Coordinates of C-alpha atoms and ligand atoms in Angstrom, one line a residue:
X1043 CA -78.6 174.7 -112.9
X1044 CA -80.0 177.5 -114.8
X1045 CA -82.6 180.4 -113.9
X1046 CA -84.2 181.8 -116.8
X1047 CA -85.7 185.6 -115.9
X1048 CA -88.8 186.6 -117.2
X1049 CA -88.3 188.9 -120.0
X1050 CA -89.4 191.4 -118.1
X1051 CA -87.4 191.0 -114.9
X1052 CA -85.8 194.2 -114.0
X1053 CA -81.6 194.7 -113.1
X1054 CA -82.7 194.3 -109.1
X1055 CA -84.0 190.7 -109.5
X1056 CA -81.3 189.7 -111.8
X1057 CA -78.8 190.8 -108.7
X1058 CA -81.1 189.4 -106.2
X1059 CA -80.6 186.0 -108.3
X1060 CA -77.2 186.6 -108.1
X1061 CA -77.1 186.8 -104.1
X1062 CA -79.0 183.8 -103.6
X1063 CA -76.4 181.6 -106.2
X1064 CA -73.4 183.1 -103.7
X1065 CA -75.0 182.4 -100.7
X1066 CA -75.6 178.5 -101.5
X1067 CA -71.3 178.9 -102.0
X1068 CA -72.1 178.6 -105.8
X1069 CA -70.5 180.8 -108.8
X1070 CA -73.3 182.6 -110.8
X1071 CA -72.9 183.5 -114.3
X1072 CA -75.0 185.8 -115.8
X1073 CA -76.1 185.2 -119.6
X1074 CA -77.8 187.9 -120.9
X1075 CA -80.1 186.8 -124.1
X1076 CA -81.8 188.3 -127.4
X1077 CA -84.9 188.5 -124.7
X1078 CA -84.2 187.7 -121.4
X1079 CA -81.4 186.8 -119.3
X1080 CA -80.3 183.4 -117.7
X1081 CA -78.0 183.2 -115.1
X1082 CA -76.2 179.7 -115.0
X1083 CA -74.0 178.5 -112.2
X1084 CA -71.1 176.8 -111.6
X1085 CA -69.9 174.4 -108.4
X1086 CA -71.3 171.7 -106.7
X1087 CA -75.5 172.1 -107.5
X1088 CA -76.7 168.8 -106.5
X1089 CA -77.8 169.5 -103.1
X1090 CA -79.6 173.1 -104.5
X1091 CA -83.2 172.9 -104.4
X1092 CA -84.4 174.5 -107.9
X1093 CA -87.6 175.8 -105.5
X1094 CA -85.1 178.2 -104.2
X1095 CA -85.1 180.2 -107.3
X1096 CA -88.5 179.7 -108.3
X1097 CA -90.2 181.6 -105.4
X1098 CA -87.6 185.0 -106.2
X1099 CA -89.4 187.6 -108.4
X1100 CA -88.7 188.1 -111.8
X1101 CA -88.0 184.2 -112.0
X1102 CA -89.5 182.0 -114.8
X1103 CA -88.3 178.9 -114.2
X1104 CA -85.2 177.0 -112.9
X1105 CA -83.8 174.0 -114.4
X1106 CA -81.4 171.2 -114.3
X1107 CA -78.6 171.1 -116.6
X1108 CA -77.8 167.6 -117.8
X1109 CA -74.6 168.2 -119.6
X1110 CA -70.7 167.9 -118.3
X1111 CA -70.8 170.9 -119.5
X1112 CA -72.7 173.8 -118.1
X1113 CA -71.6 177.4 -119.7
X1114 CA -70.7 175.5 -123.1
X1115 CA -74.0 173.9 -123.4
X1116 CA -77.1 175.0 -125.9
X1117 CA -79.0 173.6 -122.3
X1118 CA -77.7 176.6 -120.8
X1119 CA -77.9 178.9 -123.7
X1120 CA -80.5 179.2 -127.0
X1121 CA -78.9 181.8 -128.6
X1122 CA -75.6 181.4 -131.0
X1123 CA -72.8 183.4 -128.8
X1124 CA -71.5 186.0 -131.0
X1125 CA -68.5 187.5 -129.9
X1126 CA -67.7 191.4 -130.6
X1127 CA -63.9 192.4 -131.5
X1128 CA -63.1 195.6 -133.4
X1129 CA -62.7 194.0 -136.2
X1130 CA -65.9 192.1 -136.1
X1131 CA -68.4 189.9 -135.3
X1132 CA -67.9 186.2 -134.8
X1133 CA -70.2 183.7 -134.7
X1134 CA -74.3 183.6 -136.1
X1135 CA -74.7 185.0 -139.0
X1136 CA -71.3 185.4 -139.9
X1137 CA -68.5 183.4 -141.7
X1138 CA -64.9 185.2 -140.6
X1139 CA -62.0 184.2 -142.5
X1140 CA -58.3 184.2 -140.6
X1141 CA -55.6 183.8 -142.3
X1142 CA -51.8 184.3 -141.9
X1143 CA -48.6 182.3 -141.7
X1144 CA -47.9 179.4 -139.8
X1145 CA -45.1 181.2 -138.0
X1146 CA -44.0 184.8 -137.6
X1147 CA -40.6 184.6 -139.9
X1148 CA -39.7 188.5 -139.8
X1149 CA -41.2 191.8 -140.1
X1150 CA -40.8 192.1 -143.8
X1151 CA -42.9 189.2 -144.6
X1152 CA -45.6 190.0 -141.5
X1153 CA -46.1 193.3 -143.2
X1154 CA -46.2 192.1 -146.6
X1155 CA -49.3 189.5 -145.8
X1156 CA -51.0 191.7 -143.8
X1157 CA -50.9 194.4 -146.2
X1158 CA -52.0 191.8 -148.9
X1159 CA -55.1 190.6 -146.4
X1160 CA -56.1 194.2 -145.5
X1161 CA -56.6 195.0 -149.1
X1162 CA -59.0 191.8 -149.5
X1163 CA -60.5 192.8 -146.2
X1164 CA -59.4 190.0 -144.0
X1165 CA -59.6 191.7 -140.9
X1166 CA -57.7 188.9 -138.5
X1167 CA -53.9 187.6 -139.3
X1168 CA -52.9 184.4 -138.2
X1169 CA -49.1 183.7 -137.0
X1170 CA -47.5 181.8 -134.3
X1171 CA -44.8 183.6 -132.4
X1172 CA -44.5 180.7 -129.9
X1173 CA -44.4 177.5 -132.2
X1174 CA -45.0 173.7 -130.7
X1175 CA -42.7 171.7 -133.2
X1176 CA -42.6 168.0 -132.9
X1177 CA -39.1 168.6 -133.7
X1178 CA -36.8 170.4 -130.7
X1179 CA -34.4 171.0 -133.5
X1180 CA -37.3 172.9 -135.9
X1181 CA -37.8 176.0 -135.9
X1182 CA -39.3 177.0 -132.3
X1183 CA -40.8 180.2 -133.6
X1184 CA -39.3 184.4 -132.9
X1185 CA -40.8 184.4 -129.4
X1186 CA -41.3 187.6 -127.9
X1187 CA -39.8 189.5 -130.8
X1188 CA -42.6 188.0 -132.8
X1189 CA -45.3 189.5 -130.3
X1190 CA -44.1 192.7 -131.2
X1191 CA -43.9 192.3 -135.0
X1192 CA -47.5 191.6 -134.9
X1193 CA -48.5 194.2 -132.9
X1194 CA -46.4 196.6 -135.4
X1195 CA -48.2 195.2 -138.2
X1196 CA -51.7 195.6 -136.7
X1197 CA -50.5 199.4 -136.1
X1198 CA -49.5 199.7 -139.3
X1199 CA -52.7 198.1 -140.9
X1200 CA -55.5 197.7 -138.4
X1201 CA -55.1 193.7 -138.9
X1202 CA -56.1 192.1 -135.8
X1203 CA -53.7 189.9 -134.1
X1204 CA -54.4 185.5 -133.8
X1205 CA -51.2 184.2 -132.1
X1206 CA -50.7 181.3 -130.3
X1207 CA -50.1 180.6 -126.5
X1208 CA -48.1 177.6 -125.3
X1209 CA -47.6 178.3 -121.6
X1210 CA -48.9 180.0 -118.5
X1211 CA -45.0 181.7 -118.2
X1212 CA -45.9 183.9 -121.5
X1213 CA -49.8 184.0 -120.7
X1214 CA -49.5 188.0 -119.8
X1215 CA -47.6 189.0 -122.7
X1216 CA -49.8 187.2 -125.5
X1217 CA -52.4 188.6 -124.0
X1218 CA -51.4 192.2 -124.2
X1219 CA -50.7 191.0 -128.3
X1220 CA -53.0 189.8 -129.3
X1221 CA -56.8 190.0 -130.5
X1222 CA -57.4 186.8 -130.2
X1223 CA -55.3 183.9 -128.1
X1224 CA -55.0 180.6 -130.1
X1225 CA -54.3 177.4 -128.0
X1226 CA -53.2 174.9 -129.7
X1227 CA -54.1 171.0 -130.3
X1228 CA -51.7 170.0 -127.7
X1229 CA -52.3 172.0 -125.3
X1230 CA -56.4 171.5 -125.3
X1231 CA -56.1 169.3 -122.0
X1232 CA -53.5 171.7 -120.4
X1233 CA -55.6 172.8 -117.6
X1234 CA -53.7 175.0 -115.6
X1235 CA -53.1 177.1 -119.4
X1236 CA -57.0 176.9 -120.1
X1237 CA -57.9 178.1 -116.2
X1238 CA -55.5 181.4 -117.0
X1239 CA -57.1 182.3 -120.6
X1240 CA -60.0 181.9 -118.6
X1241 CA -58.8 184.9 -116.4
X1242 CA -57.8 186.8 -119.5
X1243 CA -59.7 189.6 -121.0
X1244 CA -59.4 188.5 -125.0
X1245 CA -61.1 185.9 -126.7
X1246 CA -59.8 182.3 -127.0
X1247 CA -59.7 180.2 -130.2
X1248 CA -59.5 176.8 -128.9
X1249 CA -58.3 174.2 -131.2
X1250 CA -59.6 170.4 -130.4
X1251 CA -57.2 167.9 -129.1
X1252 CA -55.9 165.5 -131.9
X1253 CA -57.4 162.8 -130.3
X1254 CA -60.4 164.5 -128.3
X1255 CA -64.1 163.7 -128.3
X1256 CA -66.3 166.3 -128.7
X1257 CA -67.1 165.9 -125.4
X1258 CA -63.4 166.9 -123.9
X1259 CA -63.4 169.5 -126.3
X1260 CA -66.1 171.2 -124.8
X1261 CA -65.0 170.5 -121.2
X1262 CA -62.1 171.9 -122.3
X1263 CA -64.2 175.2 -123.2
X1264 CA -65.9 174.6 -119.9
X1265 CA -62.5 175.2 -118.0
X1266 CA -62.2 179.1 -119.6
X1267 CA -65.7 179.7 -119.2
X1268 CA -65.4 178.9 -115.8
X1269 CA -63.0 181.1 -115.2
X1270 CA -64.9 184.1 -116.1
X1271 CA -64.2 184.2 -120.6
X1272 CA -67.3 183.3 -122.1
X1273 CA -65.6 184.9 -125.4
X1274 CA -64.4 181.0 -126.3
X1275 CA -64.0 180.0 -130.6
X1276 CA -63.5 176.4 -130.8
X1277 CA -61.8 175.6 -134.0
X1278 CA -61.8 171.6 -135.8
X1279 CA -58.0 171.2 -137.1
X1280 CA -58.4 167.3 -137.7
X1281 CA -57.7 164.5 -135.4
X1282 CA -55.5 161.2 -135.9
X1283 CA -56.6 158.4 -137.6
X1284 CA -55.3 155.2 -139.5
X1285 CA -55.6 157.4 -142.7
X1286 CA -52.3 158.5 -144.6
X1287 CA -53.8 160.3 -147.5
X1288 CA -53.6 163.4 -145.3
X1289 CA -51.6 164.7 -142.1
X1290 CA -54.6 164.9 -140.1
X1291 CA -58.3 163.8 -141.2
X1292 CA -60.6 166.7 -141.1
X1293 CA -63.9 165.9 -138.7
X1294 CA -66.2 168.2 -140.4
X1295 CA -68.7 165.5 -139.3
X1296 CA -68.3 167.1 -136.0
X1297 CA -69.7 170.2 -136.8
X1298 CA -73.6 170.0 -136.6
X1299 CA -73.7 167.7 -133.7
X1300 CA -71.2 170.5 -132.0
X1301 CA -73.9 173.2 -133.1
X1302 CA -76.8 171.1 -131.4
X1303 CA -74.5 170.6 -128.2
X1304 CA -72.8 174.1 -127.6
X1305 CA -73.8 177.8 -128.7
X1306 CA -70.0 178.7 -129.4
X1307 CA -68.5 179.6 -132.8
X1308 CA -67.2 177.1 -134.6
X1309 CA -64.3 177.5 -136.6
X1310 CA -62.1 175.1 -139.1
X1311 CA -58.3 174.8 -140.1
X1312 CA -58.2 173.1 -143.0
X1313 CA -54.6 174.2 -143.4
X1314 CA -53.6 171.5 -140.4
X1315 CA -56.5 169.7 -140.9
X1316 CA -55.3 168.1 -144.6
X1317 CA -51.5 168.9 -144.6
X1318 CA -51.3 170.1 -148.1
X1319 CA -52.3 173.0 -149.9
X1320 CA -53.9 171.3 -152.8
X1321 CA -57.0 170.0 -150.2
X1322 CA -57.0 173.5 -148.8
X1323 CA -59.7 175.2 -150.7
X1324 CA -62.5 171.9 -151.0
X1325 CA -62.2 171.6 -147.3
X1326 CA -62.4 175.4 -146.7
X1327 CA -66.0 175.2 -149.1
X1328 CA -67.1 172.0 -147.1
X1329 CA -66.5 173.8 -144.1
X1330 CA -68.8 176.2 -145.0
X1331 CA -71.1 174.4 -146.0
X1332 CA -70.9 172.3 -143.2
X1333 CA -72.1 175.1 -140.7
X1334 CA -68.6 176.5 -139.8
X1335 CA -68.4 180.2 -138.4
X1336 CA -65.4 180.7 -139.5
X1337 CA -61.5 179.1 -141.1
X1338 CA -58.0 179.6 -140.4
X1339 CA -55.9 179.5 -143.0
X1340 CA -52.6 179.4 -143.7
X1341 CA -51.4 181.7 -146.0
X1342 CA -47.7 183.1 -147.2
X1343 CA -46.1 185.2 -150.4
X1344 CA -44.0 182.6 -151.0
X1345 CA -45.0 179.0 -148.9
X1346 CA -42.2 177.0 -150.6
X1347 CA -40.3 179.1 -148.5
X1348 CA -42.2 179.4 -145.4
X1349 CA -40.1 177.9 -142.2
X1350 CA -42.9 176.0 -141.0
X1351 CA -46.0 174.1 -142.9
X1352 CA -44.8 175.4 -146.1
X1353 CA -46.6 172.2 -147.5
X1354 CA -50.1 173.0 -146.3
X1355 CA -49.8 176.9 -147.1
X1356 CA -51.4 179.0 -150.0
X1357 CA -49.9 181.5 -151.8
X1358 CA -52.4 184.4 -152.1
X1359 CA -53.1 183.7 -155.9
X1360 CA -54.9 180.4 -154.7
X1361 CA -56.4 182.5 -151.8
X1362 CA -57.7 185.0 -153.7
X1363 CA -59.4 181.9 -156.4
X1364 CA -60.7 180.6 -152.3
X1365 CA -62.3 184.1 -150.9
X1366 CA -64.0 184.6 -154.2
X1367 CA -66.0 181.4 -154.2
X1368 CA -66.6 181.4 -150.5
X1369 CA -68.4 184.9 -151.0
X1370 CA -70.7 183.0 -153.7
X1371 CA -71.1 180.0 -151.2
X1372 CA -71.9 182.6 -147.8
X1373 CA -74.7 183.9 -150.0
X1374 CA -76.2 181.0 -150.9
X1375 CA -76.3 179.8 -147.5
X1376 CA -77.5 182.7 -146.0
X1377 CA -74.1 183.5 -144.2
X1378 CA -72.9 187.0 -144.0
X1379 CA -68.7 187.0 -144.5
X1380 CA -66.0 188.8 -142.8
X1381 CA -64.1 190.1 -145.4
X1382 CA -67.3 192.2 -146.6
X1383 CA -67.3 191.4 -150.9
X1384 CA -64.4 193.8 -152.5
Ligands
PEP2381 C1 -51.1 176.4 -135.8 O1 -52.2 176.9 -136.0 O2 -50.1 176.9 -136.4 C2 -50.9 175.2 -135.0 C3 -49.7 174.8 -134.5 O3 -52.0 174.5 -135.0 P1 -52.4 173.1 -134.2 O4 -52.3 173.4 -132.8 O5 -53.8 172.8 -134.7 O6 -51.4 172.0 -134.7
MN2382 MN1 -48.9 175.6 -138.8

């Protein structure tokens, strides 16, 4: 259920709201808009009486969310979320570009890229300390060690940190690292992971399961919202089809239905998403101009060499042909972008 506030309902009806939610044994969840607040809540609603509400002061109106998913939902929520880091805005108006290696490999090459990124103005790096390989005997990433070559690297540059969680046992530590936790296609369904980065205090970039519906994928948002993160990015990296043209095939069809069913960001990984670099940049464009917030890119001085995805990675000759027609494409559809034009 959601109770929408008159725009001008003051702070003590808003908490008065808040005490009637907790004492039905419900979770409220305050969602402050461009004009007025909602508050949405979470638990077992059937049985609550939408009258209750109605009657408080400062109430509009109080309605009946039909979705699975509650905090997710556009139901709950009009307005695009935008989410505030130092390094920018995501979400609404504008298109953020991420872009890194696959894995961390070193500090030499960390520091190279993110130089390189900084002086395009790519204000988020991309690298996976903690790597899921299909392979046990690939490489499994620098662990810990890579947390803290990141971290130098941000201090070095101002680059904000995207890094990859796998586990609940390394939960705390990513989240002191980085700007932004990523988890990963496999993991979209691990719910004991998704209820911790709900308890964290940094956003979440939320990949969709290789085989999820959009459905799952926003339940699976639904889990960290619950939790208490609203901050929640989800992020198309393709899912598994009969197709062999590609690694993965792309669902950029699954973008404006997930705009009319969720007010999150919407990223894509176009990187993961086709497998090799060559299909990079027309999938980064149709992303855009699909209605994507935002890609993830992989990105390395040299990908022949990378240690992981080397086949799906750009070297930054190709990314700077990419940036420069994605700034002509944001201003033809009205997008701001993260980098600013250089
Ligand atoms: C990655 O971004 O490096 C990654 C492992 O992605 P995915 O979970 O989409 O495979
Ligand atoms: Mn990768």
């Amino acid at each position: 259920m959601l109770v929408v506030m008159r725009p001008s309902a003051t702070p003590a009806e808003i908490n008065r709201v808040l005490e009637v939610i907790r004492a039905q044994g419900l979770e409220p969840h305050p969602l402050p808009g461009a004009t007025r607040t909602a508050v949405g809540m979470t638990g077992n609603t059937t049985s609550v009486d939408p009258a209750l509400f109605e009657v408080l002061p400062g109430v509009d109106e109080a309605i009946r969310v039909t979705k699975p998913f509650k905090l997710a939902s556009r139901e709950m929520k009009k307005d695009d979320t935008v989410i505030h880091t130092p390094f920018g805005e995501i979400g609404s108006k504008t298109f953020t570009v991420i872009a890194g290696p696959c894995s961390v490999e070193g500090e030499e090459n960390v520091l190279r890229t993110a130089e390189y990124l900084m002086s395009r103005g790519v204000k988020f790096l991309r690298a996976g300390a903690f790597k899921p390989r299909t392979s046990p005997y690939s490489f499994q990433g620098m662990g810990h060690d890579g947390l803290k070559i990141l971290a130098k690297a941000r201090e070095k540059t101002g680059i904000g940190v995207v890094t990859e969680l796998m586990d609940t046992e390394n939960a705390s530590a990513v989240e002191e690292y980085a700007d932004v936790i990523q988890i990963g296609t496999r993991n979209m369904q691990n719910f004991s992971l998704l209820k911790r980065v709900g308890k964290c205090r940094k956003p979440v970039l939320l990949k969709r399961g290789m085989s999820a519906t959009l459905e799952e994928w926003l339940m699976a948002a639904e889990y960290i919202m619950a939790g208490g993160n609203y901050d929640v990015i989800l992020c198309e990296r393709g899912v598994r089809t009969f197709n062999d043209h590609s690694r993965n095939t792309l669902d950029l069809s699954v973008i404006p239905p997930a705009k009319v069913a969720t007010h999150l960001p919407i990223f894509v990984d176009p990187s993961h998403g086709t497998g090799k670099r060559n299909y990079v940049p027309p999938m980064a464009y149709a992303s855009l101009a699909a209605g994507a917030d935002g890609i993830l890119i992989e990105v390395h001085p040299d990908p022949d060499r990378a240690l992981s995805d080397g086949a799906q990675t750009i070297n930054f000759s190709s990314f700077d042909e990419m940036l420069g027609r994605l700034r002509v494409m944001a201003e033809l559809f009205g997008r701001g972008m993260n980098p600013l034009g250089k």
